[in-house]
Each structure stands twice: as structure tokens, then as C-alpha cells.
Amino acid sequence: MRSLTALIACFWVLASQTSAHYIFNQFSSAGIKYPVYQYIRQNTNMNSPVIDLTSTDLRCNQGGVTGGNTQTITIAAGSSFTFTSDTAVYHNGPLSIYMAKATSTAAAFDGAGSVWFKILDLGPTFSNGAATWPLAQDYSYTVPTALPSGDYLLRIQQLAIHNPYPAGIPQFYVECAQVTVTGGGSGAPGPLESIPGFIKGDEPGYTANIYANFSNYTVPGPEVWSGQNAGGGGVSVTTKKPVVSPVDRFRLVVCLVEIAGDNADNIRQANEHNGNGCAGIALRAVRWTGLDWAEGLRQPVCMYFQQRLLLAVSLKAETLVGRRSEAKKRGGWGVVIRMSID
């Protein structure tokens, strides 16, 4: 049991190191990369995603309602800009860029109302039955020349759909830069949408299972404003290092199990997904131990470490009694499960 205790502790250390995600915290313009958060509203949730489709945090992330402490950068229509994340994006999913014209100054604007329009969508490309996503660290684009001058919020959004719905919940990685556009045109951006409200939750691009019969994809949200064709364009995606999708390559799955109360809604959602995503693999792992998925399984959490997928699930303590599991009481029950996936 001594070695098992060490194993559990070691895996929890790995889990804590890999639970981090990424955040778009740096903005560049005219070839100059500015300090982090100088022109991007600083969020208050570290690098965690937003998952609530009804939350105003979807606009500019948690803590990004206003930008009084954020500077506003002047950028000419037709010029390029770049969003940079703290680490390369690695969750599969599309990337979009939105804008919203401020009613006063960009710093004072909270993005409320039907004011948001989309200027860019980057979805997957399909070849030989496989999808390749725009996973990178730098995302560059051009301010449409037809865009009227004024103050805007410039919003980047990466929608991570690596944990298929409904067993998993899509994750929004969003940030807003504050910009003043000069030398603009007379275009009428649209369609205009409100955030939240721009995605309902039933769109195929939101609910897609990218691991089962995945051969086409439409990015959710409004159509891209055609005004970008009047001078916008020049998409550039620069991958800083090779990016491996968390569930594209793995052979060893380690389940970290922490005992907690059950959640009926998560059990229902998990039972609806038996595929090769996070929930499906966790299901097979739990069944391998002799446990029943319905006996208290909560929402699984996927983490990635050195080409191995770590699945964290929760079970009620009583489900472990008399089962084929190794367990060690350590501030509550914990069990390590190993299985190979071909």
C-alpha cells in the first residue's frame, strides 16, 4: 500500500500541473508585440474557460466587463493585428474573431446588446478522413477596410470541443482587446448578435462529436461579415511548436478517482455518451473495475500529460466496497485504475 499511496500522490501532482489551459493575454500591432494585458482586458479566472452559455463572461471573460485599467490601442483599418496565447492552443475546436462598436469609449463599453459581429472563422480542414484544427499560439488577421472608424472591442474566441457534448461541456477561451480604428470605411457590419445569446447550445458546431463520423463542420455563431472582403483578410496562424491533440494519440489511460457525492444530471449525461471521448473512455475504465457507471459517477475531467490522457472521475465511497479496485484512504477514498486503449 505504500507504493500505491506514492502512486496516487504522484498522479495528483501531475494532474495539478496539467489542469491548466491557455489564455490570449498579448496583443500585437504594426509588428510590435506589447506587454501582456496592456491592451487586453485582464480576466480574473486565471486561464480557465467559460462554459455557461448564459453568462456575460462569454463577452470578454470573467472580470472583463469593463476595461478602465486597460489601455486602448489605435489601429488603422486595413492593418494587421495578432493575438498571442500564453501557450499554444491544444484543445481541438474552431477559432473566431468578433468585434463590437462601443457606444462611448472602448474602455467603458461592456459589450451589452446586439452589437457583436464576426470577422473571422477558422474551422478544421479535412483530408483522408482526418480533421486538422487551427491549433497555434499566434493568430493574426486584418481590420476590414470597410469598417467605420471608432472605438471597438476586438474579441478572440477559441471554442474547445474536445470533450463531446453532452457528456462533456464545450469550453470558450475568450479575451477582448480595446482598439480605436482610424481611417475606416462606410460599411455596415452584421449580422449583429448579443453575447450571451449568439450560441444557443443546439448548433451542430457546438454539439459535434469530433471522434465519431466527423467529416464536416460549421463554426457556430453568426455568419462572418462580408465586409472583410473589402480589405480584410490575410489570415496568419503561426504554430510555435508541434501541437498534439489531447486525445488524438494515447495508449495508456490513467483514471484518478476521488470520492464525492453523486450528481444525477451528470450521470444522465454520461450515460448518453459511450464513444471514444473522455466520458466514453472513463465509462469503459469504470466498468473494467466491476463498478457500474450509474453508481455515482460524476462529470469526468480530461487532462493531458506527455501523450497520456488522465481522466478524473468521482464515485461514491460505497461503490468501492467489495469491488475489484485498489484503494487507499487518504483524506477520503482514492483509487488508481489502469487500462490500455487500442
PDB file of C-alpha atoms in Angstrom, residues 7 28 48-49 65-66 77 101 103 121 140 143 167 267 277 279 289 298 307 317 323:
ATOM      1  CA  LEU A   7       1.444   6.473  -6.970  1.00  0.00           C
ATOM      2  CA  SER A  28       0.488  42.897 -31.346  1.00  0.00           C
ATOM      3  CA  SER A  48      -9.808  28.782 -17.151  1.00  0.00           C
ATOM      4  CA  PRO A  49     -12.519  28.671 -19.819  1.00  0.00           C
ATOM      5  CA  VAL A  65     -16.885  43.609 -18.055  1.00  0.00           C
ATOM      6  CA  THR A  66     -15.086  46.940 -18.295  1.00  0.00           C
ATOM      7  CA  ALA A  77      -8.415  49.963 -40.927  1.00  0.00           C
ATOM      8  CA  LYS A 101     -18.610  49.099 -31.734  1.00  0.00           C
ATOM      9  CA  THR A 103     -21.340  53.252 -27.522  1.00  0.00           C
ATOM     10  CA  ASP A 121     -13.886  31.902 -38.622  1.00  0.00           C
ATOM     11  CA  SER A 140      -3.127  37.236 -36.984  1.00  0.00           C
ATOM     12  CA  VAL A 143      -9.009  45.009 -39.675  1.00  0.00           C
ATOM     13  CA  ALA A 167     -21.048  14.111 -21.529  1.00  0.00           C
ATOM     14  CA  ILE A 267     -24.850  10.608 -14.602  1.00  0.00           C
ATOM     15  CA  GLY A 277     -14.218  10.733 -25.991  1.00  0.00           C
ATOM     16  CA  ALA A 279     -16.672  10.127 -20.996  1.00  0.00           C
ATOM     17  CA  THR A 289     -13.116  -2.391 -12.328  1.00  0.00           C
ATOM     18  CA  ARG A 298     -19.838  12.475 -11.806  1.00  0.00           C
ATOM     19  CA  GLN A 307       0.972  11.901 -24.656  1.00  0.00           C
ATOM     20  CA  ALA A 317     -17.428   5.601  -1.400  1.00  0.00           C
ATOM     21  CA  ARG A 323     -15.111  -4.315  -5.941  1.00  0.00           C
TER      22      ARG A 323
END
